[in-house]
Amino acid sequence: VYLEIHRSTNGGNSSQVIASNAMINDSANFIAPFTLDPNNENRMLGGARQLWVSDNVKAGTPTWASRKGNNPGDSAISAIAVATGNSDIIYVGHNDGSIYKTSDGTLASPSWSQVATNAMPQRTVLRIAVDPLNTDIVYASFKGYNSNNLWKSINGGASWASASGSGLNGIPPAPIRGIAIHQEISGYVYVGTEVGVFTSEDGGSTWSIENDGPANVSVDELVWGDSNT
């Protein structure tokens, strides 16, 4: 919590804090986002008011550096995504609904640009997912019991459109905390909401309840184990 990241090297029997004091004191959310780079198991990213990155997270004492300064208004980072196949492409979402992107994220001082539009919800970004087969396709989900909580870009964040569907073919108005994209089929997308898992086979145009998964329960995380599960 508050980005006080713990690491275990013995299967969870014990752990130690590997976050730096600067990270822990950076006013992170109570449930703060952190993720391993999918292309580099030694690289971890964590979000507070700043984006903190370690390039030696397996070291005895990892070193951390800020790779994105404070967001205007000190809105904490609430979501992080690194593109599969390209560690330079990073998206971060904030509590105020803003989303930023960099295409040179492995540099010591990456350049960032805001990519969220005013038409998108001005609510906490809960999850960002980049298509593993096409880095131009990005999904972002939002907090709140509102419709249109899932948005999609097909041009690397230059423009966005709702991917929540509508009516009986839409995602219910509930927070979306998990997004998983099929590793071999771009159009297959799954979301975890407070009322269960929903699936789309057409890139978010239409949705249906996932009958093979959990019942209508809150789902906080969706992860692919391999190309089939």
Coordinates of N, CA and C in Angstrom, one line a residue:
V1 N 0.8 -1.2 0.0 CA 0.0 0.0 0.0 C 0.9 1.2 0.0
Y2 N 0.3 2.3 -0.6 CA 1.1 3.6 -0.7 C 2.4 3.4 -1.4
L3 N 2.5 2.4 -2.3 CA 3.7 2.1 -3.1 C 4.8 1.5 -2.2
E4 N 4.5 1.0 -1.0 CA 5.5 0.4 -0.2 C 5.7 -1.1 -0.7
I5 N 6.4 -1.2 -1.8 CA 6.5 -2.5 -2.5 C 7.3 -3.5 -1.7
H6 N 6.8 -4.7 -1.5 CA 7.6 -5.8 -0.8 C 8.0 -6.8 -1.8
R7 N 9.1 -7.4 -1.6 CA 9.6 -8.5 -2.5 C 9.9 -9.7 -1.6
S8 N 9.5 -10.9 -2.1 CA 9.9 -12.2 -1.5 C 10.8 -12.9 -2.4
T9 N 11.8 -13.6 -1.9 CA 12.7 -14.4 -2.7 C 12.6 -15.9 -2.2
N10 N 11.6 -16.2 -1.4 CA 11.5 -17.5 -0.9 C 10.1 -18.0 -0.9
G11 N 9.4 -17.6 -2.0 CA 8.1 -18.1 -2.2 C 7.0 -17.5 -1.3
G12 N 7.3 -16.4 -0.6 CA 6.3 -15.7 0.2 C 6.5 -16.0 1.7
N13 N 7.5 -16.8 2.1 CA 7.7 -17.1 3.5 C 8.1 -15.8 4.3
S14 N 8.8 -15.0 3.6 CA 9.2 -13.7 4.2 C 9.4 -12.7 3.1
S15 N 9.5 -11.4 3.4 CA 9.6 -10.4 2.4 C 10.3 -9.2 3.0
Q16 N 10.8 -8.3 2.1 CA 11.4 -7.1 2.5 C 10.9 -5.9 1.6
V17 N 10.9 -4.8 2.1 CA 10.5 -3.6 1.4 C 11.7 -3.2 0.4
I18 N 11.3 -3.0 -0.9 CA 12.3 -2.7 -1.9 C 12.1 -1.3 -2.4
A19 N 11.0 -0.6 -2.0 CA 10.7 0.7 -2.4 C 11.7 1.7 -1.7
S20 N 12.0 2.8 -2.4 CA 12.8 3.8 -1.7 C 11.9 4.7 -0.8
N21 N 12.6 5.4 0.1 CA 11.8 6.4 0.9 C 11.2 7.5 0.1
A22 N 11.8 7.9 -1.0 CA 11.2 8.9 -1.8 C 9.9 8.5 -2.4
M23 N 9.9 7.2 -2.8 CA 8.6 6.7 -3.4 C 7.5 6.6 -2.3
I24 N 7.9 6.1 -1.1 CA 6.9 5.9 -0.1 C 6.3 7.2 0.4
N25 N 7.1 8.3 0.3 CA 6.7 9.6 0.8 C 6.2 10.5 -0.4
D26 N 5.8 9.8 -1.5 CA 5.4 10.6 -2.7 C 3.9 10.7 -2.9
S27 N 3.1 10.5 -1.8 CA 1.7 10.7 -1.8 C 1.0 9.8 -2.8
A28 N 1.4 8.5 -2.8 CA 0.7 7.5 -3.7 C -0.7 7.2 -3.2
N29 N -1.5 6.6 -4.1 CA -2.8 6.1 -3.7 C -2.6 5.0 -2.7
F30 N -3.7 4.7 -1.9 CA -3.6 3.6 -0.9 C -3.3 2.3 -1.7
I31 N -4.1 2.1 -2.7 CA -3.8 1.0 -3.6 C -3.1 1.6 -4.8
A32 N -1.7 1.5 -4.8 CA -0.9 2.2 -5.8 C -0.5 1.2 -6.9
P33 N -0.5 1.6 -8.2 CA -0.1 0.7 -9.2 C 1.4 0.4 -9.4
F34 N 1.7 -0.8 -9.6 CA 3.1 -1.1 -10.0 C 3.1 -2.3 -10.9
T35 N 4.1 -2.4 -11.8 CA 4.1 -3.5 -12.8 C 5.5 -3.8 -13.2
L36 N 5.7 -5.0 -13.6 CA 7.0 -5.4 -14.2 C 6.9 -5.1 -15.7
D37 N 8.0 -4.6 -16.3 CA 8.1 -4.4 -17.7 C 7.9 -5.8 -18.4
P38 N 6.9 -6.0 -19.3 CA 6.7 -7.3 -19.9 C 7.9 -7.8 -20.8
N39 N 8.8 -6.8 -21.1 CA 9.9 -7.1 -21.9 C 11.2 -7.3 -21.2
N40 N 11.2 -7.0 -19.9 CA 12.4 -6.9 -19.1 C 12.1 -7.2 -17.6
E41 N 12.4 -8.4 -17.2 CA 12.0 -8.8 -15.8 C 12.8 -8.1 -14.8
N42 N 13.9 -7.4 -15.1 CA 14.6 -6.6 -14.2 C 14.1 -5.2 -14.0
R43 N 13.1 -4.8 -14.7 CA 12.6 -3.4 -14.7 C 11.2 -3.4 -14.2
M44 N 11.0 -2.5 -13.2 CA 9.7 -2.4 -12.5 C 9.3 -0.9 -12.5
L45 N 8.0 -0.6 -12.7 CA 7.5 0.7 -12.7 C 6.4 0.9 -11.6
G46 N 6.5 1.9 -10.8 CA 5.5 2.2 -9.8 C 5.0 3.6 -9.8
G47 N 3.7 3.8 -9.5 CA 3.1 5.1 -9.6 C 2.7 5.7 -8.3
A48 N 3.2 6.9 -8.0 CA 2.7 7.8 -6.9 C 2.3 9.1 -7.6
R49 N 2.7 10.2 -7.1 CA 2.6 11.5 -7.8 C 3.5 11.4 -9.0
Q50 N 4.6 10.8 -8.9 CA 5.6 10.6 -10.0 C 5.6 9.2 -10.4
L51 N 6.2 8.9 -11.6 CA 6.4 7.5 -12.0 C 7.8 7.1 -11.7
W52 N 7.9 6.1 -10.8 CA 9.2 5.6 -10.4 C 9.6 4.3 -11.1
V53 N 10.8 4.3 -11.5 CA 11.3 3.1 -12.3 C 12.6 2.6 -11.7
S54 N 12.7 1.3 -11.6 CA 13.9 0.6 -11.2 C 14.3 -0.3 -12.4
D55 N 15.6 -0.2 -12.8 CA 16.1 -1.1 -13.9 C 16.9 -2.2 -13.3
N56 N 16.9 -2.4 -11.9 CA 17.6 -3.5 -11.3 C 16.8 -4.0 -10.1
V57 N 15.5 -4.3 -10.4 CA 14.6 -4.6 -9.3 C 14.9 -5.9 -8.6
K58 N 15.8 -6.7 -9.2 CA 16.2 -8.0 -8.6 C 17.4 -7.8 -7.7
A59 N 18.0 -6.7 -7.7 CA 19.2 -6.4 -6.9 C 18.9 -6.5 -5.4
G60 N 19.9 -6.7 -4.6 CA 19.7 -6.7 -3.2 C 19.0 -5.5 -2.7
T61 N 19.4 -4.3 -3.2 CA 18.8 -3.0 -2.9 C 18.6 -2.3 -4.2
P62 N 17.4 -2.4 -4.8 CA 17.1 -1.8 -6.1 C 17.3 -0.3 -6.0
T63 N 17.7 0.3 -7.1 CA 17.7 1.7 -7.2 C 16.5 2.2 -8.0
W64 N 15.9 3.3 -7.6 CA 14.7 3.9 -8.2 C 15.0 5.3 -8.7
A65 N 14.4 5.7 -9.8 CA 14.5 7.1 -10.3 C 13.1 7.5 -10.8
S66 N 12.8 8.8 -10.7 CA 11.6 9.4 -11.2 C 11.7 9.5 -12.7
R67 N 10.8 9.0 -13.5 CA 10.8 9.1 -14.9 C 9.6 10.0 -15.4
K68 N 8.8 10.5 -14.5 CA 7.7 11.4 -14.8 C 7.5 12.2 -13.6
G69 N 7.5 13.6 -13.7 CA 7.3 14.4 -12.6 C 5.9 14.5 -12.2
N70 N 5.6 15.4 -11.2 CA 4.3 15.5 -10.7 C 3.3 16.0 -11.7
N71 N 2.1 15.4 -11.7 CA 1.0 15.8 -12.6 C 0.5 17.1 -12.1
P72 N 0.1 18.0 -13.0 CA -0.5 19.3 -12.5 C -1.7 19.0 -11.5
G73 N -1.7 19.7 -10.4 CA -2.7 19.4 -9.4 C -2.3 18.3 -8.5
D74 N -1.1 17.7 -8.7 CA -0.7 16.6 -7.8 C -1.6 15.4 -7.8
S75 N -2.2 15.1 -8.9 CA -3.1 14.0 -9.0 C -2.3 12.7 -9.2
A76 N -2.4 11.8 -8.2 CA -1.6 10.6 -8.2 C -1.8 9.7 -9.4
I77 N -0.8 8.9 -9.8 CA -0.9 7.9 -10.8 C -1.8 6.7 -10.3
S78 N -2.7 6.3 -11.1 CA -3.6 5.2 -10.8 C -3.5 4.0 -11.7
A79 N -2.8 4.1 -12.8 CA -2.7 3.0 -13.8 C -1.4 3.2 -14.6
I80 N -0.8 2.0 -14.9 CA 0.4 2.0 -15.7 C 0.3 0.9 -16.7
A81 N 0.8 1.1 -17.9 CA 0.9 0.1 -18.9 C 2.1 0.3 -19.8
V82 N 2.9 -0.8 -20.0 CA 4.0 -0.9 -20.8 C 3.7 -1.8 -22.0
A83 N 4.0 -1.3 -23.2 CA 3.7 -2.1 -24.4 C 4.5 -3.3 -24.5
T84 N 3.9 -4.5 -24.8 CA 4.6 -5.7 -25.1 C 5.4 -5.5 -26.3
G85 N 6.7 -5.8 -26.3 CA 7.5 -5.7 -27.5 C 8.2 -4.4 -27.6
N86 N 7.9 -3.4 -26.8 CA 8.5 -2.1 -26.9 C 8.4 -1.4 -25.5
S87 N 9.5 -1.5 -24.8 CA 9.6 -0.9 -23.4 C 9.5 0.6 -23.4
D88 N 9.8 1.3 -24.6 CA 9.8 2.7 -24.7 C 8.3 3.3 -24.6
I89 N 7.3 2.5 -25.0 CA 6.0 3.0 -25.0 C 5.3 2.7 -23.7
I90 N 5.0 3.7 -22.9 CA 4.4 3.7 -21.6 C 3.2 4.6 -21.5
Y91 N 2.2 4.1 -20.9 CA 1.0 5.0 -20.6 C 0.8 5.0 -19.1
V92 N 0.5 6.2 -18.6 CA 0.1 6.3 -17.2 C -1.2 7.1 -17.1
G93 N -2.1 6.6 -16.2 CA -3.4 7.3 -16.0 C -3.4 7.8 -14.6
H94 N -4.1 8.9 -14.3 CA -4.1 9.6 -13.1 C -5.6 9.6 -12.4
N95 N -5.6 10.0 -11.2 CA -6.9 10.0 -10.5 C -7.9 11.0 -11.1
D96 N -7.3 12.0 -11.8 CA -8.2 13.1 -12.4 C -8.7 12.7 -13.8
G97 N -8.4 11.5 -14.2 CA -8.8 11.0 -15.6 C -7.8 11.3 -16.7
S98 N -6.8 12.0 -16.4 CA -5.8 12.3 -17.4 C -4.9 11.1 -17.7
I99 N -4.5 11.0 -19.0 CA -3.7 9.9 -19.4 C -2.5 10.5 -20.2
Y100 N -1.3 10.0 -19.9 CA -0.1 10.5 -20.5 C 0.6 9.3 -21.2
K101 N 1.4 9.7 -22.3 CA 2.1 8.7 -23.0 C 3.5 9.1 -23.3
T102 N 4.5 8.2 -23.3 CA 5.8 8.5 -23.8 C 6.2 7.4 -24.7
S103 N 7.0 7.7 -25.7 CA 7.5 6.8 -26.7 C 9.0 6.6 -26.5
D104 N 9.6 7.2 -25.5 CA 11.0 7.0 -25.2 C 11.2 6.8 -23.7
G105 N 10.4 5.8 -23.2 CA 10.3 5.6 -21.7 C 11.5 5.0 -21.1
T106 N 12.5 4.4 -21.9 CA 13.7 3.9 -21.3 C 14.8 4.9 -21.1
L107 N 14.5 6.1 -21.5 CA 15.5 7.2 -21.3 C 15.4 7.7 -19.9
A108 N 16.5 8.4 -19.5 CA 16.5 8.9 -18.1 C 15.5 10.0 -17.9
S109 N 15.2 10.8 -19.0 CA 14.3 11.8 -18.9 C 13.3 11.7 -20.1
P110 N 12.3 10.8 -20.0 CA 11.4 10.6 -21.1 C 10.5 11.9 -21.4
S111 N 10.1 12.1 -22.6 CA 9.1 13.1 -22.9 C 7.7 12.6 -22.9
W112 N 6.8 13.3 -22.2 CA 5.4 12.9 -22.0 C 4.5 13.8 -22.7
S113 N 3.4 13.3 -23.2 CA 2.3 14.1 -23.8 C 1.0 13.6 -23.3
Q114 N 0.0 14.5 -23.0 CA -1.3 14.1 -22.6 C -2.1 13.6 -23.8
V115 N -2.7 12.4 -23.7 CA -3.4 11.9 -24.8 C -4.9 11.7 -24.5
A116 N -5.4 11.8 -23.3 CA -6.8 11.7 -23.0 C -7.5 13.0 -23.5
T117 N -8.8 12.8 -24.0 CA -9.5 13.9 -24.6 C -10.6 14.4 -23.6
N118 N -11.1 15.6 -23.8 CA -12.2 16.1 -22.9 C -13.4 15.3 -22.9
A119 N -13.6 14.5 -24.0 CA -14.8 13.7 -24.1 C -14.8 12.5 -23.2
M120 N -13.6 12.1 -22.8 CA -13.4 10.9 -21.9 C -13.8 11.3 -20.5
P121 N -14.1 10.3 -19.7 CA -14.5 10.5 -18.3 C -13.4 11.3 -17.5
Q122 N -13.8 12.2 -16.7 CA -12.9 12.9 -15.8 C -12.9 12.2 -14.4
R123 N -12.7 10.9 -14.5 CA -12.7 10.1 -13.3 C -11.4 9.3 -13.2
T124 N -11.2 8.7 -12.1 CA -9.9 7.9 -11.9 C -9.8 6.8 -13.0
V125 N -8.6 6.8 -13.6 CA -8.3 5.7 -14.6 C -7.9 4.5 -13.8
L126 N -8.6 3.4 -14.0 CA -8.4 2.2 -13.2 C -7.4 1.2 -13.9
R127 N -7.4 1.2 -15.2 CA -6.6 0.3 -15.9 C -6.3 0.8 -17.3
I128 N -5.1 0.5 -17.8 CA -4.7 0.7 -19.2 C -4.1 -0.6 -19.8
A129 N -4.5 -0.9 -21.0 CA -3.9 -2.1 -21.6 C -3.6 -1.9 -23.0
V130 N -2.4 -2.3 -23.4 CA -1.9 -2.1 -24.8 C -2.0 -3.5 -25.5
D131 N -2.6 -3.5 -26.7 CA -2.7 -4.7 -27.5 C -1.3 -5.3 -27.7
P132 N -1.1 -6.6 -27.3 CA 0.2 -7.2 -27.5 C 0.6 -7.4 -28.9
L133 N -0.4 -7.4 -29.9 CA -0.1 -7.6 -31.3 C 0.0 -6.3 -32.1
N134 N -0.5 -5.2 -31.5 CA -0.5 -3.9 -32.2 C -0.5 -2.8 -31.1
T135 N 0.7 -2.2 -31.0 CA 0.8 -1.2 -30.0 C 0.0 0.1 -30.2
D136 N -0.6 0.3 -31.4 CA -1.4 1.4 -31.6 C -2.8 1.2 -31.0
I137 N -3.2 0.0 -30.6 CA -4.5 -0.2 -30.0 C -4.3 -0.2 -28.5
V138 N -5.1 0.7 -27.8 CA -5.0 0.9 -26.4 C -6.4 1.0 -25.8
Y139 N -6.6 0.4 -24.6 CA -7.8 0.5 -23.9 C -7.5 1.1 -22.6
A140 N -8.5 1.9 -22.1 CA -8.4 2.6 -20.8 C -9.8 2.5 -20.1
S141 N -9.8 2.1 -18.8 CA -11.0 2.0 -18.1 C -11.0 2.9 -16.9
F142 N -12.3 3.2 -16.5 CA -12.5 4.3 -15.5 C -13.3 3.8 -14.3
K143 N -13.2 4.5 -13.2 CA -13.9 4.3 -12.0 C -15.3 4.9 -12.1
G144 N -16.2 4.5 -11.3 CA -17.5 5.1 -11.2 C -18.7 4.2 -11.7
Y145 N -19.8 4.4 -11.2 CA -21.0 3.6 -11.7 C -21.7 4.4 -12.8
N146 N -21.0 4.5 -13.9 CA -21.4 5.3 -15.0 C -21.3 4.4 -16.3
S147 N -22.0 4.8 -17.3 CA -21.8 4.1 -18.6 C -20.5 4.6 -19.3
N148 N -20.1 4.0 -20.3 CA -18.9 4.4 -21.1 C -17.7 4.4 -20.2
N149 N -17.5 3.4 -19.5 CA -16.3 3.3 -18.6 C -15.1 2.7 -19.3
L150 N -15.3 2.2 -20.6 CA -14.1 1.7 -21.3 C -14.0 2.4 -22.6
W151 N -12.7 2.9 -22.9 CA -12.4 3.7 -24.1 C -11.3 3.0 -24.8
K152 N -11.3 3.2 -26.1 CA -10.3 2.6 -27.0 C -9.7 3.6 -28.0
S153 N -8.4 3.4 -28.2 CA -7.7 4.2 -29.3 C -7.1 3.2 -30.2
I154 N -7.2 3.5 -31.5 CA -6.5 2.6 -32.5 C -5.4 3.3 -33.2
N155 N -5.0 4.5 -32.7 CA -3.9 5.2 -33.3 C -2.9 5.7 -32.2
G156 N -2.6 4.9 -31.2 CA -1.7 5.2 -30.2 C -2.0 6.3 -29.3
G157 N -3.3 6.5 -29.1 CA -3.7 7.6 -28.2 C -4.1 8.9 -28.8
A158 N -3.9 9.0 -30.1 CA -4.2 10.3 -30.8 C -5.7 10.6 -30.7
S159 N -6.5 9.6 -30.8 CA -8.0 9.8 -30.6 C -8.6 8.6 -29.9
W160 N -9.7 8.8 -29.3 CA -10.4 7.7 -28.5 C -11.9 7.7 -28.8
A161 N -12.4 6.5 -28.6 CA -13.9 6.3 -28.7 C -14.3 5.3 -27.7
S162 N -15.6 5.4 -27.3 CA -16.1 4.5 -26.3 C -16.1 3.1 -26.8
A163 N -15.6 2.1 -26.0 CA -15.7 0.7 -26.4 C -16.5 -0.1 -25.4
S164 N -17.5 0.6 -24.8 CA -18.3 0.0 -23.8 C -19.6 -0.7 -24.3
G165 N -19.8 -0.6 -25.7 CA -21.0 -1.2 -26.2 C -22.2 -0.4 -25.8
S166 N -23.4 -0.9 -26.0 CA -24.7 -0.2 -25.6 C -25.8 -1.2 -25.4
G167 N -26.7 -0.8 -24.6 CA -27.9 -1.7 -24.3 C -27.5 -3.0 -23.8
L168 N -28.2 -4.1 -24.3 CA -28.0 -5.4 -23.9 C -26.6 -5.9 -24.3
N169 N -26.0 -5.3 -25.3 CA -24.7 -5.7 -25.7 C -23.6 -4.8 -25.2
G170 N -23.9 -4.1 -24.1 CA -22.9 -3.2 -23.5 C -22.4 -3.7 -22.1
I171 N -21.4 -3.1 -21.6 CA -20.9 -3.4 -20.3 C -21.7 -2.6 -19.3
P172 N -22.2 -3.2 -18.2 CA -23.0 -2.5 -17.2 C -22.2 -1.3 -16.6
P173 N -23.0 -0.3 -16.2 CA -22.4 0.9 -15.6 C -21.7 0.6 -14.2
A174 N -20.5 0.2 -14.2 CA -19.8 -0.2 -13.0 C -18.3 0.0 -13.3
P175 N -17.5 0.2 -12.2 CA -16.1 0.4 -12.4 C -15.5 -0.9 -13.1
I176 N -14.5 -0.6 -14.0 CA -13.8 -1.7 -14.7 C -12.3 -1.7 -14.2
R177 N -12.0 -2.7 -13.4 CA -10.7 -2.8 -12.7 C -9.7 -3.7 -13.5
G178 N -10.1 -4.4 -14.4 CA -9.2 -5.3 -15.1 C -9.5 -5.4 -16.6
I179 N -8.4 -5.4 -17.4 CA -8.6 -5.5 -18.9 C -7.5 -6.6 -19.3
A180 N -8.0 -7.5 -20.1 CA -7.0 -8.5 -20.7 C -7.4 -8.7 -22.2
I181 N -6.3 -8.6 -23.0 CA -6.5 -8.7 -24.5 C -5.9 -10.1 -24.9
H182 N -6.6 -10.8 -25.7 CA -6.0 -12.1 -26.1 C -4.7 -11.9 -26.8
Q183 N -3.8 -12.9 -26.4 CA -2.4 -12.7 -26.9 C -2.2 -13.1 -28.4
E184 N -3.2 -13.7 -29.0 CA -3.1 -14.1 -30.4 C -4.2 -13.5 -31.3
I185 N -5.2 -13.0 -30.7 CA -6.4 -12.5 -31.4 C -6.7 -11.1 -30.9
S186 N -6.4 -10.0 -31.6 CA -6.6 -8.7 -31.1 C -8.0 -8.4 -30.7
G187 N -9.0 -8.8 -31.5 CA -10.4 -8.5 -31.2 C -11.0 -9.0 -30.0
Y188 N -10.3 -10.0 -29.4 CA -10.9 -10.7 -28.2 C -10.4 -9.9 -26.9
V189 N -11.3 -9.3 -26.2 CA -11.0 -8.5 -25.1 C -11.9 -8.9 -23.9
Y190 N -11.3 -8.9 -22.7 CA -12.0 -9.3 -21.5 C -11.9 -8.1 -20.5
V191 N -13.0 -7.9 -19.8 CA -12.9 -6.8 -18.7 C -13.4 -7.4 -17.4
G192 N -12.8 -7.0 -16.3 CA -13.3 -7.4 -15.0 C -14.0 -6.2 -14.3
T193 N -15.2 -6.3 -14.0 CA -16.0 -5.3 -13.4 C -16.4 -5.6 -12.0
E194 N -17.2 -4.7 -11.4 CA -17.7 -5.0 -10.0 C -18.9 -6.0 -10.1
V195 N -19.3 -6.3 -11.3 CA -20.4 -7.3 -11.4 C -20.1 -8.5 -12.3
G196 N -18.8 -8.8 -12.4 CA -18.4 -10.0 -13.1 C -17.5 -9.7 -14.3
V197 N -17.2 -10.7 -15.1 CA -16.3 -10.7 -16.3 C -17.2 -10.6 -17.5
F198 N -16.8 -9.7 -18.4 CA -17.5 -9.6 -19.7 C -16.5 -9.7 -20.8
T199 N -16.9 -10.2 -22.0 CA -16.0 -10.5 -23.1 C -16.6 -9.9 -24.4
S200 N -15.6 -9.5 -25.2 CA -16.0 -9.0 -26.6 C -15.1 -9.7 -27.6
E201 N -15.7 -10.1 -28.7 CA -15.0 -10.7 -29.8 C -14.8 -9.8 -31.0
D202 N -15.2 -8.5 -30.8 CA -15.1 -7.6 -31.9 C -14.5 -6.2 -31.5
G203 N -13.5 -6.4 -30.6 CA -12.7 -5.2 -30.2 C -13.5 -4.2 -29.4
G204 N -14.5 -4.6 -28.7 CA -15.3 -3.7 -27.8 C -16.5 -3.1 -28.4
S205 N -16.9 -3.6 -29.6 CA -18.2 -3.0 -30.1 C -19.4 -3.6 -29.4
T206 N -19.3 -4.9 -29.1 CA -20.4 -5.6 -28.4 C -19.8 -6.5 -27.3
W207 N -20.6 -6.7 -26.2 CA -20.1 -7.4 -25.0 C -21.2 -8.4 -24.6
S208 N -20.7 -9.5 -23.9 CA -21.6 -10.5 -23.3 C -20.9 -11.0 -22.0
I209 N -21.8 -11.5 -21.2 CA -21.3 -12.1 -19.9 C -20.4 -13.3 -20.2
E210 N -19.3 -13.4 -19.4 CA -18.4 -14.6 -19.6 C -19.0 -15.8 -18.8
N211 N -19.5 -16.8 -19.4 CA -20.2 -17.9 -18.7 C -19.2 -18.9 -18.1
D212 N -17.9 -18.9 -18.5 CA -17.0 -19.9 -18.0 C -16.2 -19.4 -16.8
G213 N -16.5 -18.2 -16.4 CA -15.7 -17.6 -15.3 C -16.5 -17.5 -14.0
P214 N -16.2 -16.5 -13.2 CA -16.9 -16.3 -11.9 C -18.3 -15.8 -12.1
A215 N -19.1 -15.8 -11.1 CA -20.4 -15.3 -11.1 C -20.4 -13.8 -11.1
N216 N -21.5 -13.2 -10.7 CA -21.6 -11.7 -10.7 C -20.9 -11.2 -9.5
V217 N -19.6 -11.2 -9.4 CA -18.8 -10.8 -8.3 C -17.8 -9.7 -8.8
S218 N -17.3 -9.0 -7.8 CA -16.3 -8.0 -8.2 C -15.0 -8.6 -8.6
V219 N -14.4 -8.2 -9.7 CA -13.2 -8.8 -10.3 C -12.1 -7.6 -10.3
D220 N -11.0 -7.8 -9.7 CA -10.0 -6.8 -9.6 C -8.9 -7.0 -10.6
E221 N -8.7 -8.2 -11.1 CA -7.5 -8.4 -11.9 C -7.8 -9.5 -12.9
L222 N -7.3 -9.3 -14.2 CA -7.4 -10.4 -15.2 C -6.0 -10.5 -15.8
V223 N -5.5 -11.7 -15.9 CA -4.1 -12.0 -16.4 C -4.1 -13.2 -17.3
W224 N -3.4 -13.1 -18.4 CA -3.2 -14.3 -19.3 C -2.0 -15.1 -18.7
G225 N -2.3 -16.4 -18.5 CA -1.2 -17.3 -18.2 C -0.4 -17.7 -19.4
D226 N -1.1 -18.1 -20.5 CA -0.5 -18.4 -21.8 C -1.5 -18.0 -22.8
S227 N -1.4 -18.5 -24.0 CA -2.3 -18.0 -25.1 C -3.7 -18.6 -25.0
N228 N -3.9 -19.5 -24.1 CA -5.3 -20.1 -24.0 C -5.9 -19.9 -22.6
T229 N -5.2 -19.5 -21.6 CA -5.8 -19.4 -20.3 C -5.5 -18.1 -19.6

